[in-house]
Amino acid sequence: ADCSKSEVWKIMILDPFTTKLLSSCCKMSDLMAEKITIVEDLFKSREPVPEMKAIYFMSPTAKCVESFIADFKTNPKYKAAYVYFTDYCPDDLFNNMKLYCSKYIRVCKEINMNFMPLEAQVFSCDNPGAFKSIYSPKSQDKQKTLEELADQLVTLCATLDEYPGVRYKKESNMENTKIFAELVDKKLARHYELDDSGTKKGKTQAQLLILERGFDPVSPLLHELTYQAMAYDLIDIQNDTYKYKSKDGLEKQAILNEDDMLWVKLRHKHIAEVSEQIPKMVKEISASKKQPDEKITIRNLAQMMKKMPSIRKQLTEKTAHLQLAEDCMQCFSNNVEKLCKAEQDLAVGSDVDGLKVKDPMRTLLPVLLHPYSTQDKIRAVLLYIFSLGGTTDENLSKLIQHVKIEDEREFILNWKELGVPIITPSFFSRKSSRRDRSQDETYNLSRWTPVIKDVMEDAVENKLDAKDWPHQSECPAAWNGSGAVSARQKSKTTQDERRSGSRLIIFVLGGICFSEMRSAYEVNQAVKSCEVIIGSSHILTPTSLLNDIKALSKDA
């Protein structure tokens, strides 16, 4: 809007982070509509176009600012620059820009948006390296990483126009949540003091909860059977792109994001429902293409021609999902089904009939004796250890020999860096009580509920214990989501009323998994008056988490 008054076309220049950020919320056609002809990479060599204006959207880093200055210092590449930073720009960088380029800069703004909006209710700081910085015993940059994540989280609150009360999960053996909560709270206060209008913003009806990965080591390791979690666990999906061979042998790809309406509709459903629904949909579309036998008039043809591209798009989407669901089911029937039973029993602590698992080793042994992949066995061994709250040195050595990972015991031992007990003295067992969900209708192989869902429901119902969840800063007195509506009552609010409700923002240090993302949607559905948003430093799959854990003890 700042430069749309002029009718001329403009160039947009992005760094790698803002490229991802923009592509997550708009298409090239949206930019064309704003008279942007071309999008360029800040760090690549570009041809000068001295008659055009350039919009720079970049992170406020020394590297970005140097590249920007180089564009104007000796021979200006563009007629003028409109500069937008994702976050607060440090004074020294700003002064450098002023020094060398002031006569070219028409606008310079900070538009607090230093995070990735991945889905309707999920955001990420896009920093998988944060895991190592926070948890590696050899880390040199833990404080710096926490500062950066805190800055990013503040830009999320700013974008949502929320000044939330901050609470954190207190851990007996870990300090990260406390340190991080203090940082976020300080930065929020500073951000809202510097308000353009000069007025101090009061706290809003939002609550921000901070936890770290060790609070629930089980959820990211289980084989999940809901569509999205299953696909990312079992199929090699890179950058949200699923590559597959179509029936005619051609290589194809589908991007799994918010633009794919079918994906949005199906991603949280159980694979059993998905593999039933997609073939039905394909049939419906094929049927809708066949016109009833009426006279073929030019008008009918024109109608059909108009419909074709949308039908083609729908069919392409559906065939991609047909293939993806088939791939998932293939893995499921090959070996995941048997694994799931053992994993669920270990995680939940009881079997399908609700009988307590008295001897978890009997549940684990069949998995170890079966020729599953080493990775699957490691996941099962870890679930076994978590179910006991830790095991003995001797027992662990036996397990490690059995799985033949003598050289890779870090996969298991390094969990201690996350505060998860692996080797325990026998008197120490911390089992937190869970919500009773025995009445919920679930699939036998999907009985486990991520711990974070309990947390969300407790928060919305205002039941979080202040001992476990200290307030870093005061929350508004009335914070209980909805005037104390229990998550179990169906509230009758409409979509518009919900906007006026409160927000619950959850941030997990060290990554979130897909079943935790799903929980945010489920709680949102149940309690319409409260919007639940979840985010983290990055998104995890079981494989990526295990590799990160293993790498913790390696040198840089």
Coordinates of C-alpha atoms in Angstrom, one line a residue:
A1 CA 0.0 0.0 0.0
D2 CA 2.9 2.4 0.7
C3 CA 4.0 2.4 -2.9
S4 CA 0.8 1.4 -4.7
K5 CA -0.1 5.0 -5.5
S6 CA 2.3 5.0 -8.4
E7 CA 1.0 3.0 -11.3
V8 CA 4.4 1.6 -12.2
W9 CA 5.4 -2.1 -11.8
K10 CA 7.9 -2.9 -9.1
I11 CA 10.4 -5.5 -8.1
M12 CA 10.3 -7.4 -4.8
I13 CA 13.5 -8.6 -3.2
L14 CA 13.5 -11.3 -0.5
D15 CA 15.9 -13.2 1.7
P16 CA 15.5 -17.0 2.1
F17 CA 13.4 -16.6 5.3
T18 CA 11.0 -14.0 3.9
T19 CA 10.7 -16.1 0.7
K20 CA 9.3 -19.0 2.7
L21 CA 7.2 -16.7 4.8
L22 CA 5.5 -15.0 1.8
S23 CA 5.0 -18.3 0.0
S24 CA 3.2 -19.6 3.0
C25 CA 0.6 -16.9 2.8
C26 CA 0.3 -15.7 -0.8
K27 CA 0.7 -16.7 -4.4
M28 CA 2.6 -15.1 -7.2
S29 CA -0.8 -14.0 -8.7
D30 CA -1.5 -12.1 -5.5
L31 CA 1.8 -10.2 -5.9
M32 CA 1.0 -9.5 -9.6
A33 CA -2.3 -8.0 -8.6
E34 CA -0.2 -5.6 -6.5
K35 CA 1.9 -4.6 -9.5
I36 CA 5.0 -6.7 -8.6
T37 CA 6.5 -8.1 -11.7
I38 CA 9.3 -10.1 -10.4
V39 CA 10.6 -11.5 -7.1
E40 CA 14.4 -11.7 -6.7
D41 CA 16.7 -13.2 -4.1
L42 CA 18.6 -10.7 -2.1
F43 CA 21.8 -12.7 -2.0
K44 CA 22.0 -13.6 -5.7
S45 CA 23.6 -11.3 -8.3
R46 CA 20.8 -9.3 -10.0
E47 CA 20.7 -7.2 -13.1
P48 CA 20.3 -3.4 -12.3
V49 CA 16.9 -2.0 -13.3
P50 CA 17.5 1.7 -12.5
E51 CA 14.1 2.9 -13.7
M52 CA 12.2 0.6 -11.3
K53 CA 11.4 0.8 -7.6
A54 CA 12.2 -2.1 -5.4
I55 CA 10.4 -3.4 -2.3
Y56 CA 12.8 -5.1 0.1
F57 CA 11.3 -7.5 2.6
M58 CA 14.0 -9.0 4.8
S59 CA 15.2 -10.1 8.2
P60 CA 17.1 -7.4 10.2
T61 CA 20.5 -9.2 10.0
A62 CA 23.9 -7.8 9.2
K63 CA 24.1 -10.0 6.1
C64 CA 20.8 -8.7 4.7
V65 CA 21.6 -5.1 5.4
E66 CA 25.1 -5.4 3.8
S67 CA 23.5 -6.8 0.6
F68 CA 21.0 -4.0 0.6
I69 CA 23.7 -1.3 1.0
A70 CA 25.7 -2.9 -1.8
D71 CA 22.7 -2.4 -4.1
F72 CA 22.8 1.4 -3.7
K73 CA 26.3 2.3 -2.4
T74 CA 28.2 2.9 -5.7
N75 CA 25.9 2.3 -8.6
P76 CA 22.2 2.2 -7.5
K77 CA 20.5 -0.8 -9.0
Y78 CA 17.0 0.6 -8.6
K79 CA 15.2 4.0 -8.6
A80 CA 14.2 3.8 -5.0
A81 CA 13.8 1.4 -2.1
Y82 CA 10.9 0.6 0.1
V83 CA 12.3 -1.4 3.0
Y84 CA 10.4 -3.7 5.4
F85 CA 12.0 -5.7 8.2
T86 CA 10.4 -8.8 9.7
D87 CA 11.4 -7.6 13.2
Y88 CA 13.1 -4.8 15.2
C89 CA 16.1 -3.5 13.3
P90 CA 19.2 -2.9 15.5
D91 CA 20.4 0.7 15.6
D92 CA 23.8 0.1 14.2
L93 CA 22.4 -1.6 11.1
F94 CA 19.8 1.1 10.7
N95 CA 22.5 3.9 10.9
N96 CA 24.6 2.1 8.3
M97 CA 21.7 2.1 5.9
K98 CA 21.1 5.8 6.6
L99 CA 24.7 6.6 6.1
Y100 CA 25.0 5.1 2.6
C101 CA 21.5 4.9 1.1
S102 CA 19.3 7.5 2.8
K103 CA 18.4 9.3 -0.4
Y104 CA 17.1 6.2 -2.0
I105 CA 15.0 4.9 0.9
R106 CA 11.3 6.1 0.6
V107 CA 10.0 3.9 3.4
C108 CA 11.6 1.9 6.2
K109 CA 9.2 -0.1 8.4
E110 CA 9.3 -3.0 10.9
I111 CA 6.3 -5.2 10.4
N112 CA 6.5 -7.6 13.2
M113 CA 6.1 -10.9 11.5
N114 CA 9.1 -13.1 12.2
F115 CA 7.5 -16.5 12.1
M116 CA 6.0 -19.0 9.7
P117 CA 2.2 -19.3 9.6
L118 CA 2.1 -23.0 8.7
E119 CA -1.6 -23.8 9.1
A120 CA -4.7 -22.1 10.4
Q121 CA -3.7 -22.8 14.0
V122 CA 0.0 -23.7 13.8
F123 CA 3.1 -21.5 13.5
S124 CA 6.8 -22.3 13.5
C125 CA 10.0 -20.3 14.1
D126 CA 11.5 -22.3 11.3
N127 CA 14.6 -23.1 13.4
P128 CA 15.3 -26.8 13.6
G129 CA 18.9 -26.0 14.8
A130 CA 17.4 -24.6 18.0
F131 CA 17.1 -28.1 19.3
K132 CA 20.8 -28.6 19.5
S133 CA 21.5 -25.1 20.8
I134 CA 19.1 -25.6 23.7
Y135 CA 19.8 -29.2 24.6
S136 CA 23.4 -30.0 23.7
P137 CA 25.6 -30.1 26.7
K138 CA 28.3 -28.5 24.5
S139 CA 26.1 -25.7 23.2
Q140 CA 27.7 -22.3 23.0
D141 CA 24.7 -20.3 21.9
K142 CA 21.8 -21.5 24.0
Q143 CA 21.0 -18.0 25.4
K144 CA 21.3 -16.4 22.0
T145 CA 18.9 -19.0 20.6
L146 CA 16.4 -18.5 23.4
E147 CA 16.6 -14.7 22.8
E148 CA 15.9 -15.2 19.1
L149 CA 12.9 -17.5 19.6
A150 CA 11.5 -15.1 22.2
D151 CA 11.8 -12.2 19.7
Q152 CA 10.0 -14.3 17.1
L153 CA 7.2 -15.3 19.6
V154 CA 6.7 -11.6 20.4
T155 CA 6.2 -10.8 16.7
L156 CA 3.5 -13.6 16.7
C157 CA 1.7 -11.9 19.6
A158 CA 2.1 -8.5 17.9
T159 CA 0.6 -9.9 14.7
L160 CA -2.4 -11.3 16.6
D161 CA -2.5 -8.0 18.6
E162 CA -2.4 -9.9 21.9
Y163 CA -0.5 -9.0 25.1
P164 CA -0.9 -12.3 26.9
G165 CA -0.3 -13.4 30.4
V166 CA 2.6 -15.8 30.4
R167 CA 2.8 -19.1 32.3
Y168 CA 5.4 -21.9 32.1
K169 CA 5.5 -25.5 33.0
K170 CA 7.8 -25.9 36.0
E171 CA 10.2 -28.8 35.7
S172 CA 12.2 -30.0 38.7
N173 CA 15.4 -30.6 36.7
M174 CA 15.2 -28.1 33.8
E175 CA 15.3 -24.3 33.8
N176 CA 14.6 -23.6 30.1
T177 CA 10.9 -22.8 30.4
K178 CA 11.5 -20.4 33.3
I179 CA 14.3 -18.5 31.5
F180 CA 12.3 -18.4 28.3
A181 CA 9.2 -17.2 30.0
E182 CA 11.1 -14.3 31.6
L183 CA 12.6 -13.3 28.2
V184 CA 9.3 -13.4 26.4
D185 CA 7.6 -11.4 29.1
K186 CA 10.3 -8.7 29.2
K187 CA 10.3 -8.4 25.4
L188 CA 6.5 -8.3 25.3
A189 CA 6.5 -5.4 27.8
R190 CA 9.1 -3.6 25.8
H191 CA 7.2 -4.1 22.5
Y192 CA 4.0 -2.8 23.9
E193 CA 5.6 0.2 25.5
L194 CA 7.0 1.3 22.2
D195 CA 3.5 1.4 20.7
D196 CA 3.2 3.9 17.8
S197 CA 0.4 5.8 19.5
G198 CA 2.5 6.2 22.7
T199 CA -0.1 4.5 24.8
K200 CA 0.8 1.5 26.9
K201 CA -1.3 -1.5 25.9
G202 CA -2.9 -3.4 28.7
K203 CA -2.9 -7.2 28.9
T204 CA -5.4 -8.9 26.6
Q205 CA -7.6 -11.9 27.3
A206 CA -5.0 -14.2 25.9
Q207 CA -2.8 -16.7 27.7
L208 CA 0.6 -17.9 26.6
L209 CA 1.8 -21.3 27.9
I210 CA 5.4 -22.3 27.6
L211 CA 6.6 -25.9 27.8
E212 CA 9.6 -27.9 26.5
R213 CA 10.0 -31.1 24.6
G214 CA 10.8 -33.3 27.6
F215 CA 7.3 -32.8 29.1
D216 CA 5.9 -35.5 26.7
P217 CA 8.5 -37.7 25.1
V218 CA 5.8 -40.3 24.1
S219 CA 3.7 -38.4 21.6
P220 CA 6.4 -37.7 19.0
L221 CA 7.6 -41.4 19.0
L222 CA 4.4 -43.3 18.6
H223 CA 3.2 -44.5 15.2
E224 CA 0.2 -42.2 14.7
L225 CA -2.6 -43.4 12.5
T226 CA -4.2 -40.0 11.6
Y227 CA -3.5 -39.1 8.0
Q228 CA -1.1 -36.1 8.3
A229 CA 1.0 -37.6 11.2
M230 CA 1.1 -41.0 9.5
A231 CA 2.2 -39.6 6.1
Y232 CA 5.0 -37.5 7.5
D233 CA 6.2 -40.4 9.6
L234 CA 6.1 -43.2 7.0
I235 CA 6.5 -41.5 3.6
D236 CA 9.5 -39.4 2.6
I237 CA 7.8 -35.9 2.4
Q238 CA 10.4 -33.1 2.1
N239 CA 9.3 -29.4 2.3
D240 CA 5.7 -30.5 2.4
T241 CA 6.0 -32.0 -1.1
Y242 CA 4.8 -35.5 -1.7
K243 CA 6.4 -37.1 -4.8
Y244 CA 4.7 -40.1 -6.4
K245 CA 4.3 -42.0 -9.7
S246 CA 1.0 -41.7 -11.4
K247 CA -0.7 -44.7 -13.0
D248 CA 0.8 -43.8 -16.3
G249 CA 4.3 -43.9 -14.8
L250 CA 4.9 -40.2 -14.7
E251 CA 6.7 -38.6 -11.8
K252 CA 4.3 -36.2 -10.1
Q253 CA 4.2 -34.1 -6.9
A254 CA 1.6 -32.6 -4.6
I255 CA 2.2 -29.8 -2.1
L256 CA 0.4 -30.5 1.2
N257 CA -0.7 -27.2 2.5
E258 CA -3.7 -25.0 3.3
D259 CA -4.4 -24.4 -0.4
D260 CA -5.3 -28.1 -0.8
M261 CA -8.8 -28.1 0.6
L262 CA -9.0 -31.9 0.6
W263 CA -5.8 -32.1 2.7
V264 CA -7.2 -29.6 5.2
K265 CA -10.4 -31.6 5.4
L266 CA -8.7 -35.0 5.8
R267 CA -5.4 -34.4 7.6
H268 CA -6.7 -35.1 11.2
K269 CA -8.9 -38.0 10.3
H270 CA -8.0 -41.6 11.1
I271 CA -6.4 -43.4 8.1
A272 CA -9.3 -45.9 8.1
E273 CA -11.8 -43.0 7.4
V274 CA -9.5 -41.4 4.8
S275 CA -9.0 -44.6 2.8
E276 CA -12.7 -45.0 2.7
Q277 CA -13.6 -41.4 1.8
I278 CA -11.2 -40.7 -1.1
P279 CA -12.3 -43.4 -3.5
K280 CA -15.9 -42.3 -3.0
M281 CA -14.9 -38.7 -3.9
V282 CA -13.1 -39.8 -7.0
K283 CA -16.2 -41.7 -8.1
E284 CA -18.5 -38.7 -7.5
I285 CA -16.3 -36.4 -9.6
S286 CA -16.1 -38.9 -12.5
A287 CA -19.9 -39.2 -12.3
S288 CA -20.4 -35.5 -12.3
K289 CA -18.5 -35.1 -15.5
K290 CA -20.9 -37.3 -17.4
Q291 CA -23.6 -35.0 -18.7
P292 CA -27.2 -36.2 -18.8
D293 CA -28.3 -37.0 -22.4
E294 CA -29.6 -33.7 -23.4
K295 CA -29.2 -32.0 -26.7
I296 CA -25.6 -30.8 -26.9
T297 CA -25.9 -27.1 -27.4
I298 CA -23.1 -24.6 -27.7
R299 CA -24.2 -23.3 -24.3
N300 CA -23.8 -26.7 -22.6
L301 CA -20.4 -27.1 -24.1
A302 CA -19.4 -23.7 -22.9
Q303 CA -20.6 -24.6 -19.4
M304 CA -18.6 -27.8 -19.5
M305 CA -15.5 -26.1 -20.8
K306 CA -15.7 -23.6 -18.0
K307 CA -15.9 -26.4 -15.4
M308 CA -13.1 -28.5 -16.8
P309 CA -10.1 -26.8 -15.2
S310 CA -11.7 -26.9 -11.8
I311 CA -12.7 -30.6 -12.3
R312 CA -9.2 -31.4 -13.4
K313 CA -7.7 -29.7 -10.4
Q314 CA -10.1 -31.6 -8.1
L315 CA -9.2 -34.9 -9.7
T316 CA -5.5 -34.2 -9.5
E317 CA -5.8 -33.4 -5.8
K318 CA -7.8 -36.5 -5.2
T319 CA -5.6 -38.9 -7.1
A320 CA -2.6 -37.5 -5.2
H321 CA -4.4 -38.3 -1.9
L322 CA -5.6 -41.6 -3.2
Q323 CA -1.9 -42.5 -3.8
L324 CA -0.7 -41.1 -0.5
A325 CA -3.4 -42.9 1.5
E326 CA -2.6 -46.1 -0.4
D327 CA 1.1 -45.7 0.5
C328 CA 0.2 -45.2 4.1
M329 CA -2.0 -48.2 4.2
Q330 CA 0.7 -50.3 2.5
C331 CA 3.1 -49.5 5.4
F332 CA 0.4 -50.0 7.9
S333 CA -0.4 -53.6 6.7
N334 CA 3.2 -54.4 6.2
N335 CA 4.4 -53.9 9.8
V336 CA 3.0 -50.8 11.5
E337 CA -0.3 -52.4 12.6
K338 CA 1.5 -55.0 14.9
L339 CA 3.8 -52.3 16.2
C340 CA 1.0 -50.0 17.1
K341 CA -0.6 -52.5 19.4
A342 CA 2.5 -52.8 21.5
E343 CA 3.2 -49.1 21.4
Q344 CA -0.3 -48.1 22.5
D345 CA -0.2 -50.6 25.4
L346 CA 3.2 -49.2 26.6
A347 CA 2.1 -45.6 26.2
V348 CA -1.3 -45.9 27.8
G349 CA -0.2 -48.5 30.4
S350 CA -3.2 -50.7 29.7
D351 CA -4.4 -52.9 26.9
V352 CA -7.5 -52.6 24.6
D353 CA -9.7 -54.1 27.3
G354 CA -8.5 -51.6 29.9
L355 CA -6.4 -54.2 31.7
K356 CA -3.2 -52.7 33.3
V357 CA 0.0 -53.8 31.6
K358 CA 1.7 -55.5 34.6
D359 CA 4.9 -56.5 32.8
P360 CA 5.9 -54.0 30.0
M361 CA 8.8 -56.3 29.0
R362 CA 6.3 -58.9 27.8
T363 CA 4.8 -56.2 25.6
L364 CA 8.2 -55.1 24.3
L365 CA 9.7 -58.6 23.6
P366 CA 7.6 -59.5 20.5
V367 CA 8.7 -56.2 18.9
L368 CA 12.4 -56.9 19.6
L369 CA 12.1 -60.5 18.3
H370 CA 10.4 -59.5 15.0
P371 CA 12.5 -58.3 12.1
Y372 CA 11.4 -54.6 12.3
S373 CA 13.7 -51.8 11.4
T374 CA 16.3 -50.7 14.0
Q375 CA 14.5 -47.3 14.1
D376 CA 11.2 -49.0 15.0
K377 CA 12.8 -51.0 17.7
I378 CA 14.5 -48.0 19.2
R379 CA 11.1 -46.2 19.3
A380 CA 9.6 -49.2 21.1
V381 CA 12.5 -49.5 23.6
L382 CA 12.2 -45.8 24.4
L383 CA 8.4 -46.1 25.0
Y384 CA 9.1 -49.1 27.3
I385 CA 11.6 -47.0 29.3
F386 CA 9.3 -44.0 29.4
S387 CA 6.4 -46.3 30.6
L388 CA 8.6 -47.3 33.6
G389 CA 9.9 -43.8 34.3
G390 CA 13.4 -45.1 33.6
T391 CA 15.2 -48.4 33.8
T392 CA 18.4 -49.9 35.4
D393 CA 21.8 -49.7 33.8
E394 CA 21.9 -53.4 33.5
N395 CA 18.5 -53.7 31.8
L396 CA 19.4 -50.9 29.4
S397 CA 22.6 -52.6 28.3
K398 CA 20.7 -55.8 27.6
L399 CA 18.2 -53.9 25.5
I400 CA 20.9 -52.0 23.6
Q401 CA 22.6 -55.4 22.8
H402 CA 19.4 -56.9 21.7
V403 CA 18.6 -54.0 19.2
K404 CA 22.3 -54.1 18.2
I405 CA 22.9 -50.4 18.7
E406 CA 26.0 -50.6 20.9
D407 CA 27.6 -47.9 18.7
E408 CA 24.5 -45.7 18.7
R409 CA 23.3 -45.8 22.3
E410 CA 23.0 -42.0 22.1
F411 CA 19.6 -42.5 20.6
I412 CA 18.5 -43.6 24.0
L413 CA 20.9 -42.1 26.5
N414 CA 20.7 -38.5 25.3
W415 CA 17.1 -38.1 26.3
K416 CA 18.5 -37.2 29.7
E417 CA 19.5 -33.9 28.2
L418 CA 15.8 -33.1 27.8
G419 CA 15.2 -33.9 31.5
V420 CA 13.6 -37.3 30.7
P421 CA 14.7 -40.0 33.1
I422 CA 16.4 -42.9 31.3
I423 CA 18.4 -44.5 34.2
T424 CA 16.6 -44.2 37.5
P425 CA 17.1 -45.1 41.1
S426 CA 14.1 -47.3 41.8
F427 CA 12.4 -44.9 44.3
F428 CA 12.0 -42.2 41.7
S429 CA 9.0 -42.4 39.6
R430 CA 7.1 -39.4 38.3
K431 CA 3.8 -40.4 36.7
S432 CA 1.5 -37.4 36.3
S433 CA -2.2 -38.1 36.5
R434 CA -3.9 -38.0 33.1
R435 CA -7.5 -37.1 32.2
D436 CA -9.8 -40.1 32.1
R437 CA -10.7 -40.6 28.5
S438 CA -11.9 -44.2 28.8
Q439 CA -15.4 -43.1 27.7
D440 CA -14.2 -41.6 24.5
E441 CA -14.8 -43.6 21.3
T442 CA -11.4 -44.2 19.8
Y443 CA -9.7 -46.7 17.5
N444 CA -8.0 -49.5 19.4
L445 CA -4.6 -48.6 17.8
S446 CA -5.1 -44.9 18.6
R447 CA -5.9 -44.8 22.3
W448 CA -3.0 -42.5 23.4
T449 CA -3.8 -38.8 23.7
P450 CA -0.9 -36.3 23.6
V451 CA -0.3 -34.8 27.0
I452 CA -0.6 -31.3 25.5
K453 CA -4.3 -31.9 24.9
D454 CA -4.8 -32.3 28.7
V455 CA -2.9 -29.1 29.2
M456 CA -5.0 -27.2 26.6
E457 CA -8.3 -28.4 28.1
D458 CA -7.1 -27.7 31.7
A459 CA -6.1 -24.2 30.6
V460 CA -9.4 -23.5 28.9
E461 CA -11.3 -24.7 31.9
N462 CA -9.0 -22.7 34.2
K463 CA -7.8 -25.8 36.0
L464 CA -4.0 -25.5 35.6
D465 CA -2.3 -25.9 39.0
A466 CA -0.4 -22.8 39.9
K467 CA 2.4 -24.9 41.5
D468 CA 3.1 -26.7 38.2
W469 CA 2.3 -23.7 36.1
P470 CA 3.7 -20.5 37.7
H471 CA 2.6 -17.2 36.3
Q472 CA 5.5 -15.3 34.9
S473 CA 3.2 -12.3 34.6
E474 CA -0.4 -11.9 35.8
C475 CA -3.1 -13.3 33.6
P476 CA -6.3 -11.4 33.3
A477 CA -8.5 -12.3 36.3
A478 CA -11.3 -13.6 34.1
W479 CA -9.2 -16.0 32.1
N480 CA -11.1 -19.1 31.8
G481 CA -11.6 -19.3 28.1
S482 CA -15.3 -18.8 28.1
G483 CA -16.9 -17.9 31.3
A484 CA -16.1 -21.3 32.6
V485 CA -17.6 -23.5 29.9
S486 CA -16.4 -27.0 30.3
A487 CA -14.8 -28.5 27.3
R488 CA -17.3 -31.3 27.5
Q489 CA -20.4 -29.0 27.1
K490 CA -21.1 -28.1 23.6
S491 CA -21.2 -24.4 23.5
K492 CA -23.6 -22.7 21.2
T493 CA -21.4 -19.8 20.1
T494 CA -21.2 -18.8 16.5
Q495 CA -18.0 -18.2 14.6
D496 CA -18.2 -14.4 15.0
E497 CA -18.7 -14.6 18.8
R498 CA -15.7 -16.8 19.0
R499 CA -13.5 -13.9 17.7
S500 CA -14.4 -12.0 20.8
G501 CA -13.4 -15.0 22.9
S502 CA -10.0 -15.5 24.2
R503 CA -6.9 -17.1 22.7
L504 CA -4.7 -19.8 24.1
I505 CA -1.2 -19.7 22.6
I506 CA 1.0 -22.7 23.3
F507 CA 4.8 -22.6 22.6
V508 CA 6.9 -25.7 22.9
L509 CA 10.7 -25.3 23.0
G510 CA 12.4 -28.1 21.0
G511 CA 9.7 -29.0 18.5
I512 CA 6.1 -30.2 18.2
C513 CA 4.7 -33.2 16.4
F514 CA 1.7 -33.6 14.2
S515 CA -0.5 -35.2 16.8
E516 CA 0.1 -32.2 19.1
M517 CA -0.9 -29.9 16.2
R518 CA -4.1 -31.9 15.8
S519 CA -4.9 -31.5 19.5
A520 CA -5.1 -27.7 19.0
Y521 CA -7.8 -28.2 16.3
E522 CA -9.7 -30.7 18.4
V523 CA -9.9 -28.5 21.5
N524 CA -10.9 -25.6 19.3
Q525 CA -13.8 -27.7 17.9
A526 CA -14.9 -28.6 21.4
V527 CA -14.6 -25.2 22.9
K528 CA -15.7 -22.7 20.3
S529 CA -15.2 -19.7 22.5
C530 CA -11.5 -20.1 22.7
E531 CA -9.0 -20.2 19.8
V532 CA -6.1 -22.5 20.4
I533 CA -2.8 -21.7 18.6
I534 CA 0.2 -23.9 18.9
G535 CA 3.8 -23.3 17.7
S536 CA 7.4 -24.2 18.3
S537 CA 10.9 -23.7 17.1
H538 CA 10.2 -26.3 14.4
I539 CA 8.0 -29.3 13.5
L540 CA 9.2 -32.8 14.3
T541 CA 8.8 -36.2 12.8
P542 CA 9.9 -39.3 14.8
T543 CA 12.9 -39.7 12.5
S544 CA 14.0 -36.1 12.7
L545 CA 13.6 -36.1 16.5
L546 CA 15.7 -39.3 17.0
N547 CA 18.4 -37.9 14.7
D548 CA 18.5 -34.7 16.7
I549 CA 18.6 -36.6 20.0
K550 CA 21.5 -38.7 18.7
A551 CA 23.4 -35.6 17.5
L552 CA 23.3 -33.9 21.0
S553 CA 26.5 -35.5 22.2
K554 CA 28.4 -34.9 19.0
D555 CA 30.7 -32.0 18.6
A556 CA 29.5 -29.0 16.7

